Amino acid sequence: MSADLPLPEPKSLHFIEEIVEADRVEGKHGGRVLTRFPPEPNGYLHIGHAKSICLNFGLAKAYGGATNLRFDDTNPAKEDVEYVDSIREDVRWLGFQWQSEHYASDYFPIFFDYAEYLIQQGKAYVCDLTEAEIREYRGNFHVPGRPSPTRERAHEENLDLFRRMKAGEFPDGARVLRAKIDMLSGNMNLRDPLMYRIRRDHHHRTGDAWCIYPMYDYAHGVSDALETITHSICTLEFEDHRPLYDWFLEQDVEGRFFQRPLPRQIEFARLNLTYTVLSKRRLLQLVQDGAVRGWDDPRMPTLCGLRRRGYTPESVRAFAERVGVAKRDMVADVGLLAFCIREDLEKRVPRRMAVLRPLKVVITNMTDAEAFEVELSNHPEDTTLGTRKLPFTRELFIEGDDFREEAPKKWFRLAPGAEVRLRGACLVTCREVVKDAAGNVVALRCEWDPASKGGNAPDGRKVKGTLHWVSAAHALKAEVRLYEPLFTREDPMAVAEGEDWKALLNPESLQILTEARVEPSLGAALPGERFQFERLGYFAVDPDSRPGAPVFNRTVGLKDSWSKIEAKQ
RNA sequence: UGGGGAGUAGCCAAGUGGUAAGGCAGCAGGUUUUGAUCCUGCGUACCGAGGGUUCGAAUCCUUCCUCCCCAACCA
């Protein structure tokens, strides 16, 4: 062993890893680790789910275990196959493979059997109270609950009633099955929680086979136990459901239904992100209200939205890794997400030149015959990405933002009389500003230094500014979509009294530029392809693209220190 | 007058009685034919507050404060 080998950095474990590690050392599950990702198919996955997915799959992988994908489809009213399909696609896109795919609805028969068992053990009963009465009998934080009049009904009668509930003898809402736990508990979840309700909804998988559906608290733990999940990870709001989770499983006193050791529920803080909302309900509202184009609108924090925007699965995983796992309510900075995608794209994506807001430049001292070809590297550091050739001609487009009639302090770009470098081509000096009748700058007349071909002058004079450009005759017109945060406030949910969170929508979250000009090669770009447009940012080809009529989404801009300098002036 | 959680720099987050890791953001410099990348340096964090135990406390005890979740036949 060489002494100068770098010592392995002892990575500190987060609290869930510590639990898993302790179980492993103890040999609790025979060293087995099986987690699960259990979405309800009632919406599209978003970046918050990504944190959970990465946690569940990552943990299992780190300990040589596996993860199941389970659809928690116990409420047919809200669920749909559309969501099932998108969830499967998104988890796969993130880069994870589940060991097996399950549906809570596949367990309906077992749920029923176990419920009968609980009834027979005197642990569950059929309650005839109405929904309002149940609420009233349950009491509140300050008033203890009262027993339902049917709480002490004979087991045989409960069993009979429950079977008739299943058989469809009673109308929707007429009766429920309840767990008999503790109407005096300070934990409201333990005041005889509902296990089953009667509901004649068509289920996307079981159709009309059932008219009674199990509740989450009953179905979830039982599903975990049936799959022999070792660690059942969920978010903080389920913390006080844990006693219930354990209760349902522990009632299997004879071990007829579940293997032991039973799964353990562990709660962590869900992800929140600045400048966006992250709840399925709100996101659904944005879609339904037309505030965005759909679930995959590039402004959406959904995984399909991020994908369309140009985010890579690697960057989303890196983000999930960097935000950490703990029990403290947290709000991650979108800036960290932006950092993660830049970090990833920077090293792997080819560079191109594109002009978002074209400004015509005519090189007055150049003839058409003097036009030449420049060869540019596709990546400044990674030569394996190769080079490409671009035509340089006397009529060009540069970025409108790169010219100022009145140059501010520290302005390195173009201004009357100023000299800049056109990337890879030559040095040019602005000699004349052409304006239209309204006084708008419509073109610049410049002179080039033929000796500076390639970008450097033989006399060694320094030019600070380097601009991107495209040849006017060769450039391809393109549509470019720029995105800003959906909301104008860091926390859109922190609305004042009488204020509507949707009033906080950013009216400028989408800007469409239809006059952009891009390198000719970009005409062949395929949807999903990513590029860095030099000096502008990272862009991905949108599915709306057509051959010869590309559409680009700006995934994220480059860091812009000039805007900071200018802001300070 | 209920139950369950959480409080470490602007945002995350290590730390588990021995004198406050790291990342993002920010600031300052260097390199640069992307004001990008890259490299270097920079934070007296009164560890929610007060008391206590201890030679020594972010870590233990205690009182208090603040924030979050729970009273769907949602998950």
PDB file of C-alpha atoms (C1' of nucleotides) in Angstrom, chain A residues 7-18 21 55 58-59 62-63 320-322 324-325, chain B residues 13-16 21-22:
ATOM      1  CA  LEU A   7      -7.331   8.413   1.518  1.00  0.00           C
ATOM      2  CA  PRO A   8     -10.862   7.441   0.653  1.00  0.00           C
ATOM      3  CA  GLU A   9     -13.137  10.247   1.731  1.00  0.00           C
ATOM      4  CA  PRO A  10     -15.365   8.710   4.389  1.00  0.00           C
ATOM      5  CA  LYS A  11     -18.725   9.619   2.956  1.00  0.00           C
ATOM      6  CA  SER A  12     -21.146  10.516   5.673  1.00  0.00           C
ATOM      7  CA  LEU A  13     -24.423   8.661   5.531  1.00  0.00           C
ATOM      8  CA  HIS A  14     -27.762  10.379   5.672  1.00  0.00           C
ATOM      9  CA  PHE A  15     -30.194   9.218   8.310  1.00  0.00           C
ATOM     10  CA  ILE A  16     -31.969   6.693   6.109  1.00  0.00           C
ATOM     11  CA  GLU A  17     -28.706   5.136   4.998  1.00  0.00           C
ATOM     12  CA  GLU A  18     -27.783   4.873   8.643  1.00  0.00           C
ATOM     13  CA  GLU A  21     -26.792   0.181   7.457  1.00  0.00           C
ATOM     14  CA  LEU A  55     -33.604   7.896  -2.893  1.00  0.00           C
ATOM     15  CA  GLY A  58     -30.241   4.688  -5.041  1.00  0.00           C
ATOM     16  CA  LEU A  59     -30.493   3.220  -1.583  1.00  0.00           C
ATOM     17  CA  ALA A  62     -26.016   0.987  -2.820  1.00  0.00           C
ATOM     18  CA  TYR A  63     -26.896  -2.002  -0.660  1.00  0.00           C
ATOM     19  CA  ALA A 320     -31.402  14.948  -6.187  1.00  0.00           C
ATOM     20  CA  GLU A 321     -28.038  13.916  -4.807  1.00  0.00           C
ATOM     21  CA  ARG A 322     -26.995  17.466  -3.960  1.00  0.00           C
ATOM     22  CA  GLY A 324     -29.593  15.820   0.379  1.00  0.00           C
ATOM     23  CA  VAL A 325     -31.952  13.798   2.515  1.00  0.00           C
TER      24      VAL A 325
ATOM     25  C1'   A B  13     -26.305  19.983   4.514  1.00  0.00           C
ATOM     26  C1'   A B  14     -22.218  17.293   7.589  1.00  0.00           C
ATOM     27  C1'   G B  15     -21.423  16.986  12.684  1.00  0.00           C
ATOM     28  C1'   U B  16     -23.544  11.789  17.515  1.00  0.00           C
ATOM     29  C1'   A B  21     -17.042  19.436   6.543  1.00  0.00           C
ATOM     30  C1'   G B  22     -18.852  20.160   1.775  1.00  0.00           C
TER      31        G B  22
END
